[in-house]
Amino acid sequence: MAKYTPPEQDKALQFVDVGFLILAIFGALWLPLQLGLAGAAKAIDKIENPTWELLGQNATMVSIWEKLGYTPATAHDIIQNRFHYNIDWLTLVLMAAVLIGYYVFLFWASDKEYREVIAEKFGDGK
Amino acid sequence: MSQAAQATATQAAGNGQRISLLRVLGPAHVWALGVGIVLVGEYTGWNFAADKGGALAALITCWFVGILYTSVAMIDSEVTSTVAAAGGQYAQAKHIVGPLMAFNVALFLVFAYTMLEVSDAILARDTIVAFAATEGFHGDSFIALVIVVLAWLNYRGVLMTLNVNFIITAIAYVAIVVLFFSVQPWSQGVVLKLNELVTPQNALPYGWIGVIAAFQFAIWYYLGIEGTTQAAEEVRSPSRALPYGTMAGIITLLIAAALTWYVCASLLPWEYLGITVYPLWDAAKMTGSPFLEFLLFVGTILAAVASANGCINDAARAWFSLGRDRYLPTWFSAVHPKYRTPYRSILFLLPIALAFAFIADINQAITFSILSGVLQYTFMSINIVMFRNKWPLGTIRRGYTHPFHPIPAICLFLLCAITFFAIFLGYGSQLIAMVIFYVIVSIWFHFYRYRYVRRGDQFTMPWPKPKGY
Amino acid sequence: MWFTISYIAWAISAALALWMLYDWFKTDTTYSEDQLTSSREGEIEAVSEKHKV
C-alpha cells in the first residue's frame, strides 16, 4: 500500500481545532450544569412538625445528630431528601441505544482505520 | 524489530538531540501515583453511595467494585507492561483496537483526571472553609493555590512531583489506619455503634435497587488506580515496576476502603454519611478526640492534594500523547528541555481545571469523572480479549501475564454494565449528555481530524503483525 | 487571620503562574520547535525490549 502522506496543517487551522475541542468540552460539562440536568434526581418527602421519632432516628442516632449540631427541623431536609427510583423505560432504552450505538461506531470506525495502519506498517502481503 | 523504530533508536543514541521524558521512577513512585490519585476517594465521594442505597449498600458495592478494580488492575498490568508508553490506555488502544478508539480513550483519561482534580480542589477548599469557621470567608483562593502550585510542581519535573506524592499519600493513609485503631474496632459499643446505626430497618432503605444504584459512587473508592500506566515512559523498568506498583496499589486501597466504611458507618447515621463532603473527618470529630480530629483534617487536605497532583500528571501525559501522534496539533507534544515534562499540556489544562473548579459543585464533578472512567473500563474489558487474540501468549514478550483469562474481562464487562445502569438511576440525563459529546467528537475525528495523522507511524511497538490482518 | 492567608494564597498562585508563563516564553524562544517536539513513542522499547520469545 502506498504510504499516506498527511497534508500539513495550517497554524490558524490548528487553533480552530483546539478551539473546537475546548468548545465541545465546555458544552458537554457546562451546558448540563446550566440546564439543571446535572446532579441527583432527589425530592423531599415533607413531614410536618418533625421530631426525631417521626424522622425514624433512635437514641444513638439522635445523640450523633445533636453532636453534629442538628435539630429535628434542620435535619429534616437531609433525612427526608430521597431518591425515587422508578425506571422510565423509554429513557432507559434511549440511553442503552445511545451507548451501544456509540461503542459500535467506535469499534467499526477504529477497525477501518486500524487496517490501514497495519497495511502501511507491515506491507500488504499476508 | 521494525526498521523505523531501529532507525529512531540509533538516531536517539547517536546525536543526543532528542528531548524525551525522563526515565527516573521506580515501583514506589508508581504506587504513589496510583494510590495518591485514589485515596481521596476514601476521604470523600464513596459516601455518596450511602446516599443512593444506604450504609449496607455502600459496603456491598465496595466489595463488588473491588472485584471490578482488581480485574482492571490485572488487565492493565498485563497490557501496559507490554505496551509501555506515555498515555497508557491510549497507547494500548492505538495498538490493539485502532486510532478512533485511542482518541476517545485519551479523552476519557483527560476528562476523568481533570474532573477528579477539580473535585479535589473543591474538597480542599470546603474542608479549609469548614475548619476556619469564619464568617464571610469563602476560600476560593485555596482552589487557585492547589491547582497552580501542583501544576508548577508538575512543570518542574516528574521525580520531585511523585516523591512529594509518595510522602503525602503515605501520611494520609496512615491517618486512616490510626483512626481505625484508635476507636477500638475490636469492641463494638465502646466508641463504634454499628448495630445501632445500621439496623435491619435502615440498612437498605431503597431495597436492592438501591444497592445497584450505589455502584455509581462505589467506583469512587478506587477510581484512578489505572492511572499508574501513565508513568510508563518515565519508569526505569516498565515491565517490572508497573505490575508491582499497580498490584500493590489495589491491595492498599482494598484495605483502606474496608477500614473507612467500618469506621464511618459505625459513627455516622447513613443519611448524614450520604451528604457530607468529608466523612472521615466527621467520623473523627465524633470520637471526641481533638488529636484525631486534627489528624483527619490534615489527612483530608493531603489526600486531596496528592490526588490533584497525580491527576495533573496523568491528564497532561494523555494530552501530550495525542499531540505526539498528530491527533491534536503537534504543538502539544513539546517536552521541556530542562525539566523533561510535557509542559505545554500541563499549562493548557490548567485554566480548564480552574474554570470548572469555580463553576461546578463536587458531586457533579465526581459524576463527570466517574462516567469517563466507566466508559474507559468498558473499553478495557474488550481490549484485553482483542489483545490476546491478535497476539496470543508466546508471540510477544509480556512483562506480566494475568491469570484466569477471560474471567476478569467478563467480570469487568458485567460490572461496567451494572454501573451504567446505576448512573442511569438518578443521573441519567448527565450520562446521555456526556455520551453525545463523545459521539460528536468521534465523528469530528473520524471524518475530519484523522487526515492529519500519519498512518503507519502510529504503530510504534516492535511486534509482529497481528493475527488476522 | 484567614483573610490574610487567603491573600497570601492568591499571591503565591499568581507568582507561580507568572513564573510558568515566563519560563514557557523563554523556552519557546530559546529552542527550535523541531527540537522541543522531538519525543517519539516507543524509543526505549526499540532499544531495551526485544519482543522475541
XYZ file of C-alpha atoms in Angstrom:
648
model
C 0.000 0.000 0.000
C 1.243 3.461 -0.848
C 2.410 5.436 2.143
C -0.143 8.014 3.127
C 1.305 11.487 3.497
C -0.923 13.761 5.520
C -1.342 17.369 4.427
C 0.470 19.942 6.522
C -1.978 21.751 8.718
C -2.059 25.495 8.726
C -1.232 27.210 12.032
C -4.566 29.021 12.054
C -6.472 25.793 11.451
C -4.653 24.187 14.371
C -6.086 26.900 16.574
C -9.528 26.256 15.133
C -9.199 22.562 16.018
C -8.171 23.256 19.573
C -10.915 25.855 19.839
C -13.485 23.334 18.671
C -12.402 20.833 21.308
C -12.500 23.414 24.077
C -15.971 24.470 22.998
C -17.121 20.863 22.931
C -15.647 20.222 26.373
C -17.342 23.244 27.882
C -20.541 22.363 26.061
C -20.535 18.850 27.494
C -19.671 19.872 31.012
C -21.133 23.301 31.419
C -24.409 23.003 29.493
C -25.864 20.244 31.692
C -24.966 22.361 34.730
C -26.673 25.361 33.189
C -29.776 23.481 32.098
C -30.091 21.864 35.503
C -29.740 18.374 34.041
C -26.695 17.534 36.114
C -26.853 16.255 39.644
C -29.063 13.870 41.519
C -32.790 13.493 40.906
C -33.911 13.750 44.541
C -37.015 15.146 46.196
C -38.001 15.923 49.791
C -40.798 13.889 51.370
C -42.112 16.537 53.702
C -43.109 15.759 57.296
C -44.993 18.473 59.211
C -43.505 19.366 62.610
C -40.740 16.771 62.516
C -39.478 15.121 65.699
C -36.569 12.689 65.893
C -39.084 9.905 66.313
C -41.063 10.826 63.207
C -37.781 11.003 61.315
C -37.070 7.427 62.370
C -33.950 8.111 64.438
C -33.062 6.022 67.500
C -31.295 7.282 70.646
C -27.776 6.679 69.331
C -28.516 8.439 66.059
C -30.099 11.364 67.862
C -27.029 11.809 70.054
C -24.844 11.954 66.935
C -27.129 14.362 65.098
C -27.067 16.625 68.116
C -23.286 16.383 68.347
C -23.174 17.453 64.688
C -25.311 20.452 65.613
C -28.671 19.470 64.102
C -32.209 19.774 65.416
C -35.143 17.770 64.004
C -36.103 20.853 61.971
C -32.679 21.278 60.350
C -32.089 17.549 59.882
C -35.489 17.130 58.225
C -34.305 18.268 54.791
C -31.373 15.877 54.893
C -33.218 12.828 56.150
C -36.335 13.244 54.036
C -34.486 14.157 50.820
C -34.809 10.857 48.979
C -34.258 9.265 45.617
C -37.379 7.904 43.980
C -36.201 5.120 41.793
C -38.783 4.479 39.173
C -37.425 3.160 35.957
C -38.535 5.178 32.994
C -38.251 2.534 30.301
C -38.240 4.977 27.427
C -35.229 6.862 28.806
C -33.520 3.586 29.662
C -33.942 2.263 26.128
C -32.785 5.599 24.732
C -29.720 5.558 26.960
C -28.870 1.962 26.059
C -29.290 2.741 22.356
C -27.035 5.794 22.567
C -24.374 3.870 24.481
C -24.417 0.782 22.299
C -24.553 2.853 19.128
C -21.586 4.826 20.330
C -19.463 1.746 21.034
C -20.460 0.074 17.760
C -19.425 3.169 15.827
C -16.169 3.346 17.792
C -15.152 -0.229 17.079
C -16.336 -0.153 13.471
C -14.531 3.062 12.554
C -11.439 2.125 14.569
C -11.181 -1.173 12.743
C -11.353 0.565 9.380
C -8.540 2.905 10.382
C -6.567 0.123 12.037
C -6.479 -1.946 8.849
C -4.838 0.958 7.055
C -2.273 1.333 9.809
C -1.358 -2.355 9.712
C -1.267 -2.407 5.921
C 1.133 0.529 5.829
C 3.262 -0.708 8.703
C 3.646 -4.342 7.671
C 3.004 -4.146 3.936
C 0.079 -5.728 2.194
C 1.344 -9.309 1.895
C -0.190 -11.666 4.421
C 12.339 -5.020 15.395
C 10.894 -2.693 12.825
C 13.244 -0.661 10.708
C 11.670 2.644 11.598
C 11.944 2.022 15.303
C 15.531 0.889 14.918
C 16.434 3.981 12.939
C 14.825 6.194 15.545
C 16.645 4.449 18.340
C 20.008 4.722 16.650
C 19.457 8.367 15.968
C 18.499 8.950 19.570
C 21.612 7.260 20.867
C 23.787 8.904 18.248
C 23.303 12.631 18.492
C 21.561 13.025 21.832
C 19.465 15.774 20.309
C 16.085 14.311 21.051
C 14.289 15.587 24.097
C 12.254 12.861 25.715
C 10.582 12.311 29.072
C 12.975 11.347 31.847
C 13.199 7.719 32.991
C 13.713 8.062 36.704
C 10.813 6.400 38.507
C 10.681 3.166 40.481
C 7.813 0.953 41.741
C 7.275 3.172 44.819
C 6.547 6.131 42.560
C 4.082 4.041 40.578
C 2.360 3.156 43.847
C 2.371 6.812 44.900
C 0.836 7.856 41.604
C -1.904 5.212 41.700
C -2.815 5.312 45.387
C -2.220 9.069 45.576
C -4.898 9.712 42.985
C -7.372 7.302 44.524
C -7.027 7.698 48.272
C -9.047 10.913 48.262
C -11.975 8.653 47.342
C -11.943 7.304 50.915
C -11.915 10.844 52.277
C -14.842 11.939 50.136
C -17.088 10.600 47.409
C -17.565 6.916 48.289
C -20.080 8.004 50.917
C -22.485 9.256 48.232
C -23.034 5.520 47.644
C -24.723 5.525 51.069
C -26.925 8.343 49.817
C -28.029 6.266 46.828
C -28.590 2.978 48.641
C -27.930 3.127 52.392
C -24.918 2.198 54.517
C -25.056 -1.512 53.771
C -25.274 -0.846 50.040
C -22.059 1.166 50.326
C -20.359 -1.902 51.815
C -21.762 -4.446 49.346
C -20.803 -2.293 46.389
C -17.383 -1.690 47.959
C -16.744 -5.437 47.561
C -18.188 -5.779 44.086
C -16.469 -2.695 42.785
C -13.328 -4.058 44.467
C -13.651 -7.054 42.130
C -14.131 -4.715 39.189
C -10.939 -2.860 40.031
C -8.952 -5.991 40.750
C -9.839 -7.007 37.200
C -8.841 -3.565 35.963
C -5.501 -3.792 37.757
C -4.764 -7.287 36.424
C -5.719 -6.484 32.856
C -3.946 -3.169 32.927
C -0.774 -4.668 34.326
C -0.587 -7.168 31.521
C -1.264 -4.791 28.663
C 0.767 -1.917 29.955
C 3.792 -3.971 30.923
C 3.829 -4.836 27.224
C 2.796 -1.501 25.663
C 4.913 0.826 27.787
C 4.273 4.335 26.537
C 3.066 7.613 27.973
C -0.650 7.898 27.502
C -1.157 4.420 28.988
C -4.513 3.068 27.840
C -4.365 5.467 24.918
C -1.276 3.775 23.519
C -2.861 0.392 24.246
C -5.990 1.277 22.307
C -3.941 2.591 19.405
C -2.015 -0.647 19.039
C -4.852 -3.030 19.723
C -8.186 -1.515 18.646
C -7.460 1.424 16.373
C -6.994 5.188 16.150
C -10.544 6.399 16.793
C -10.782 4.281 19.927
C -7.419 5.633 21.038
C -8.608 9.190 20.567
C -11.687 8.509 22.680
C -9.713 6.711 25.362
C -7.348 9.662 25.651
C -10.320 11.965 26.103
C -11.782 9.612 28.750
C -8.474 9.894 30.556
C -8.175 13.643 30.301
C -11.769 14.090 31.470
C -11.657 11.579 34.277
C -8.475 13.101 35.669
C -9.252 16.749 35.113
C -12.674 16.439 36.731
C -11.135 14.466 39.573
C -8.605 17.250 40.008
C -11.494 19.731 40.076
C -13.284 17.802 42.802
C -10.032 17.563 44.777
C -9.605 21.316 44.671
C -13.226 21.848 45.737
C -12.785 19.374 48.579
C -9.637 21.140 49.767
C -11.446 24.461 49.764
C -14.580 23.193 51.522
C -12.518 21.449 54.168
C -10.461 24.549 54.875
C -13.575 26.745 54.973
C -15.218 24.371 57.449
C -12.049 24.295 59.534
C -11.711 28.082 59.515
C -15.366 28.580 60.507
C -15.023 32.293 59.809
C -17.911 34.482 58.728
C -17.581 35.707 55.123
C -14.552 33.536 54.316
C -15.194 31.552 51.128
C -11.723 30.166 50.461
C -11.676 30.383 46.657
C -8.028 31.324 46.873
C -7.299 27.773 48.018
C -8.710 26.342 44.797
C -6.279 28.508 42.871
C -3.458 27.677 45.261
C -3.910 23.906 44.989
C -4.242 23.842 41.209
C -1.483 26.335 40.420
C 1.095 25.071 42.909
C 0.631 21.487 41.745
C 0.805 22.471 38.091
C 4.056 24.260 38.919
C 5.387 21.171 40.691
C 4.461 19.032 37.699
C 6.038 21.554 35.361
C 9.325 21.335 37.251
C 9.808 17.602 36.965
C 8.210 14.237 37.496
C 10.626 12.875 40.105
C 10.026 15.615 42.662
C 6.287 15.533 41.880
C 5.992 11.855 42.708
C 8.393 11.983 45.657
C 6.092 14.568 47.191
C 3.122 12.398 46.311
C 4.659 9.385 47.989
C 5.120 11.238 51.268
C 1.724 12.916 51.445
C -0.113 9.785 50.312
C 1.640 7.760 52.986
C 0.668 10.279 55.684
C -2.979 10.336 54.538
C -3.046 6.540 54.542
C -1.505 6.276 57.988
C -4.159 8.728 59.231
C -6.906 6.255 58.256
C -5.094 3.384 59.943
C -4.516 5.438 63.115
C -8.192 6.407 63.220
C -9.195 2.772 62.812
C -7.053 1.532 65.696
C -7.938 4.469 67.940
C -11.635 3.673 68.019
C -11.150 0.153 69.419
C -12.518 -1.630 66.355
C -12.432 -4.964 68.200
C -15.069 -3.960 70.736
C -18.268 -2.611 69.263
C -20.331 -0.436 71.569
C -17.435 1.402 73.212
C -16.863 4.035 70.545
C -18.304 2.371 67.475
C -22.041 1.746 67.372
C -22.501 -0.140 64.134
C -25.505 -2.213 65.190
C -27.393 0.834 66.425
C -26.662 2.946 63.356
C -27.109 0.287 60.710
C -30.285 -1.510 61.727
C -32.338 -4.040 59.754
C -34.837 -1.246 59.040
C -32.400 1.256 57.576
C -29.561 -0.886 56.189
C -31.080 -0.915 52.706
C -33.630 1.927 52.713
C -34.308 1.549 48.994
C -34.045 -2.224 48.871
C -31.909 -3.968 46.267
C -32.435 -1.326 43.609
C -30.556 0.999 45.961
C -27.635 -1.420 46.003
C -27.469 -1.312 42.219
C -27.765 2.482 42.250
C -24.913 2.702 44.760
C -22.477 1.186 42.250
C -22.067 4.637 40.752
C -20.311 6.199 43.707
C -18.704 2.993 44.911
C -16.499 3.468 41.846
C -15.034 6.364 43.793
C -13.437 4.008 46.334
C -10.887 3.107 43.657
C -11.200 5.394 40.629
C -7.826 6.339 39.220
C -5.746 3.267 40.102
C -5.422 2.651 36.364
C -3.523 5.966 36.186
C -0.321 4.149 37.100
C 0.128 3.326 33.423
C 0.637 6.968 32.515
C 4.072 6.757 34.046
C 5.103 4.012 31.611
C 7.569 6.162 29.732
C 9.150 7.511 32.895
C 9.781 4.378 34.962
C 13.172 2.756 34.776
C 11.808 -0.721 34.172
C 8.201 -0.645 32.954
C 7.704 -4.389 32.661
C 8.582 -4.831 36.346
C 7.631 -1.596 38.095
C 4.166 -1.166 36.577
C 2.671 -4.526 37.593
C 4.273 -4.310 41.072
C 3.176 -0.738 41.691
C -0.348 -1.299 40.386
C -0.998 -4.540 42.253
C 0.456 -3.175 45.499
C -1.730 -0.126 44.949
C -5.001 -2.014 44.571
C -4.255 -4.140 47.662
C -3.545 -0.999 49.694
C -6.820 0.509 48.530
C -8.938 -2.567 49.227
C -7.728 -2.399 52.823
C -8.289 1.359 53.103
C -11.812 1.071 51.678
C -12.823 -1.603 54.180
C -11.401 0.323 57.161
C -13.058 3.529 56.030
C -16.504 2.003 55.656
C -16.299 0.257 59.027
C -15.311 3.377 60.950
C -17.650 5.782 59.169
C -20.724 3.546 59.192
C -20.160 2.917 62.903
C -20.004 6.606 63.775
C -22.417 8.445 61.468
C -26.114 7.905 60.594
C -26.445 6.922 56.933
C -28.496 9.966 55.927
C -25.717 12.247 57.134
C -22.999 9.993 55.724
C -24.688 10.288 52.337
C -24.361 14.047 52.119
C -21.223 15.027 53.996
C -18.222 16.077 51.964
C -15.632 14.752 54.451
C -16.909 11.545 56.073
C -13.614 10.542 57.671
C -13.059 13.935 59.222
C -16.645 13.941 60.541
C -16.144 10.452 61.951
C -13.006 11.680 63.716
C -14.977 14.596 65.202
C -17.481 12.108 66.639
C -14.739 10.319 68.566
C -14.300 13.459 70.666
C -10.510 13.350 70.365
C -9.001 16.683 69.235
C -5.893 14.857 68.023
C -7.871 12.510 65.754
C -9.969 15.384 64.511
C -6.890 17.360 63.540
C -5.159 14.322 62.060
C -8.091 13.513 59.774
C -8.429 17.171 58.805
C -4.797 17.100 57.687
C -5.385 13.717 56.035
C -8.310 15.092 54.033
C -6.267 18.027 52.738
C -3.236 15.868 51.942
C -5.325 13.243 50.161
C -6.943 15.947 48.035
C -3.571 17.456 47.187
C -1.983 14.088 46.362
C -4.868 13.232 44.109
C -4.875 16.533 42.240
C -1.133 16.197 41.830
C -1.385 12.756 40.242
C -4.281 13.878 38.075
C -2.329 16.779 36.603
C 0.491 14.363 35.885
C -1.793 11.861 34.137
C -4.056 14.225 32.221
C -1.054 16.091 30.847
C 0.576 12.883 29.626
C -2.576 11.729 27.855
C -2.950 15.132 26.173
C 0.746 15.116 25.286
C 0.456 11.724 23.591
C -2.442 12.955 21.469
C -0.223 15.753 20.198
C 2.675 13.414 19.534
C 0.592 11.306 17.152
C -0.907 14.391 15.496
C -4.384 13.553 16.767
C -4.139 17.084 18.080
C -1.749 19.777 16.875
C 1.836 18.600 17.428
C 2.405 21.782 19.412
C 1.197 19.917 22.499
C 3.857 17.252 22.214
C 6.681 19.538 23.319
C 8.893 18.316 26.133
C 10.624 20.852 28.343
C 14.354 20.653 27.549
C 15.408 21.184 31.147
C 12.647 19.641 33.264
C 11.687 16.974 30.722
C 7.964 17.338 31.280
C 5.096 17.842 28.783
C 4.971 21.463 29.858
C 2.614 22.837 27.215
C -0.025 20.220 28.002
C 0.289 20.994 31.705
C -0.209 24.704 31.040
C -3.072 24.151 28.612
C -5.116 22.049 31.040
C -4.506 24.395 33.972
C -7.108 27.086 33.118
C -9.692 24.430 32.194
C -9.364 22.830 35.616
C -9.509 26.227 37.300
C -12.624 27.266 35.402
C -14.559 24.144 36.368
C -13.375 24.249 39.956
C -15.060 27.637 40.236
C -18.322 26.764 38.470
C -19.069 23.098 39.256
C -20.041 21.519 42.547
C -18.358 18.480 43.953
C -20.740 15.653 43.199
C -21.301 16.869 39.655
C -17.564 16.947 39.045
C -17.328 13.469 40.557
C -20.106 12.178 38.291
C -18.366 13.533 35.187
C -15.211 11.811 36.272
C -16.926 8.512 37.071
C -18.682 8.467 33.698
C -15.453 8.859 31.784
C -13.877 6.206 33.972
C -16.605 3.653 33.348
C -16.581 4.298 29.593
C -12.894 3.524 29.765
C -13.245 0.304 31.780
C -15.793 -0.978 29.301
C -13.213 -0.454 26.604
C -10.561 -2.268 28.688
C -12.641 -5.414 29.004
C -12.975 -5.699 25.226
C -9.424 -4.548 24.648
C -7.825 -7.392 26.617
C -9.772 -10.005 24.659
C -8.628 -8.452 21.390
C -5.065 -8.255 22.690
C -4.972 -11.973 23.492
C -6.499 -12.774 20.106
C -4.230 -10.620 17.978
C -1.061 -11.576 19.842
C -1.651 -14.901 21.607
C 0.588 -15.796 24.579
C 4.037 -16.672 23.362
C 4.107 -14.435 20.313
C 5.399 -11.350 22.118
C 7.160 -10.819 25.419
C 4.777 -9.768 28.155
C 6.119 -8.239 31.367
C 3.246 -9.818 33.279
C 0.521 -12.267 32.266
C -2.687 -12.117 34.262
C -4.310 -15.381 35.349
C -7.807 -16.778 34.683
C -8.322 -15.021 31.367
C -11.085 -14.314 30.261
C -12.862 -14.315 33.649
C -11.550 -10.888 34.737
C -12.575 -9.433 31.382
C -16.099 -10.835 31.699
C -16.437 -9.645 35.322
C -15.256 -6.219 34.321
C -17.718 -6.006 31.433
C -20.703 -7.103 33.537
C -19.843 -4.740 36.365
C -19.498 -1.863 33.895
C -22.963 -2.632 32.528
C -24.365 -2.572 36.080
C -22.618 0.721 36.766
C -24.102 2.327 33.660
C -27.497 1.289 34.920
C -26.600 2.704 38.342
C -25.711 6.058 36.808
C -28.976 5.971 34.916
C -30.735 5.759 38.293
C -30.634 9.382 39.387
C -28.051 10.796 36.967
C -29.393 9.631 33.579
C -29.536 12.932 31.730
C -25.938 13.675 32.609
C -24.888 10.347 31.175
C -26.670 10.954 27.886
C -25.189 14.471 27.591
C -21.728 13.048 28.123
C -22.106 10.276 25.548
C -23.472 12.725 22.978
C -20.337 14.776 23.497
C -18.162 11.740 22.759
C -20.228 10.886 19.686
C -19.765 14.398 18.295
C -16.016 14.494 18.810
C -15.689 10.956 17.419
C -17.427 11.958 14.213
C -15.238 15.043 14.059
C -12.125 12.924 14.483
C -13.024 10.130 12.087
C -14.239 12.277 9.222
C -12.034 15.326 9.613
C -9.139 15.377 12.031
C -7.727 11.957 11.148
C -6.498 13.203 7.773
C -3.581 14.904 9.531
C -2.382 11.676 11.114
C 0.448 9.589 9.666
C -0.881 6.059 9.294
C 1.897 3.514 9.785
C 3.881 5.672 12.220
C 1.252 5.290 14.908
C 2.210 1.692 15.428
C 5.448 2.014 17.380
C 5.808 -1.314 19.180
C 8.377 -3.709 17.745
C 5.828 -6.503 17.478
C 4.991 -8.941 14.702
C 1.930 -8.393 12.556
C -1.305 -9.036 14.496
C -3.130 -12.291 13.822
C -5.995 -11.974 11.376
C -4.754 -8.967 9.378
C -6.266 35.726 60.042
C -7.908 33.560 57.388
C -8.350 36.546 55.140
C -4.624 37.285 55.317
C -3.816 33.669 54.484
C -6.237 33.916 51.612
C -4.413 36.935 50.161
C -1.102 35.140 50.529
C -2.588 32.160 48.666
C -3.682 34.409 45.802
C -0.238 35.989 45.717
C 1.587 32.662 45.607
C -0.730 31.370 42.865
C -0.218 34.485 40.784
C 3.550 34.442 41.254
C 3.886 30.796 40.221
C 1.538 31.250 37.277
C 3.594 34.213 36.084
C 6.802 32.266 36.521
C 5.420 29.417 34.404
C 4.354 31.838 31.696
C 7.790 33.440 31.761
C 9.566 30.094 31.582
C 7.255 28.929 28.799
C 8.046 32.038 26.771
C 11.774 31.710 27.437
C 11.825 28.027 26.469
C 9.827 28.510 23.301
C 12.062 31.330 22.116
C 15.361 29.606 23.025
C 14.788 26.225 21.390
C 13.554 25.332 17.941
C 10.126 23.796 17.589
C 11.620 20.666 15.995
C 13.806 20.094 18.989
C 11.033 20.625 21.506
C 8.678 18.216 19.781
C 11.259 15.559 19.034
C 9.995 12.993 21.548
C 8.812 9.751 19.925
C 6.768 6.925 21.354
C 8.361 3.524 21.658
C 12.002 4.616 21.517
C 13.078 2.742 24.585
C 11.128 -0.296 23.514
C 13.222 -0.402 20.400
C 16.435 -0.420 22.417
C 15.724 -2.453 25.511
C 12.766 -4.723 24.948
C 13.231 -7.320 22.288
C 9.861 -8.847 21.631
C 11.282 -12.160 20.564
C 10.449 -15.240 22.537
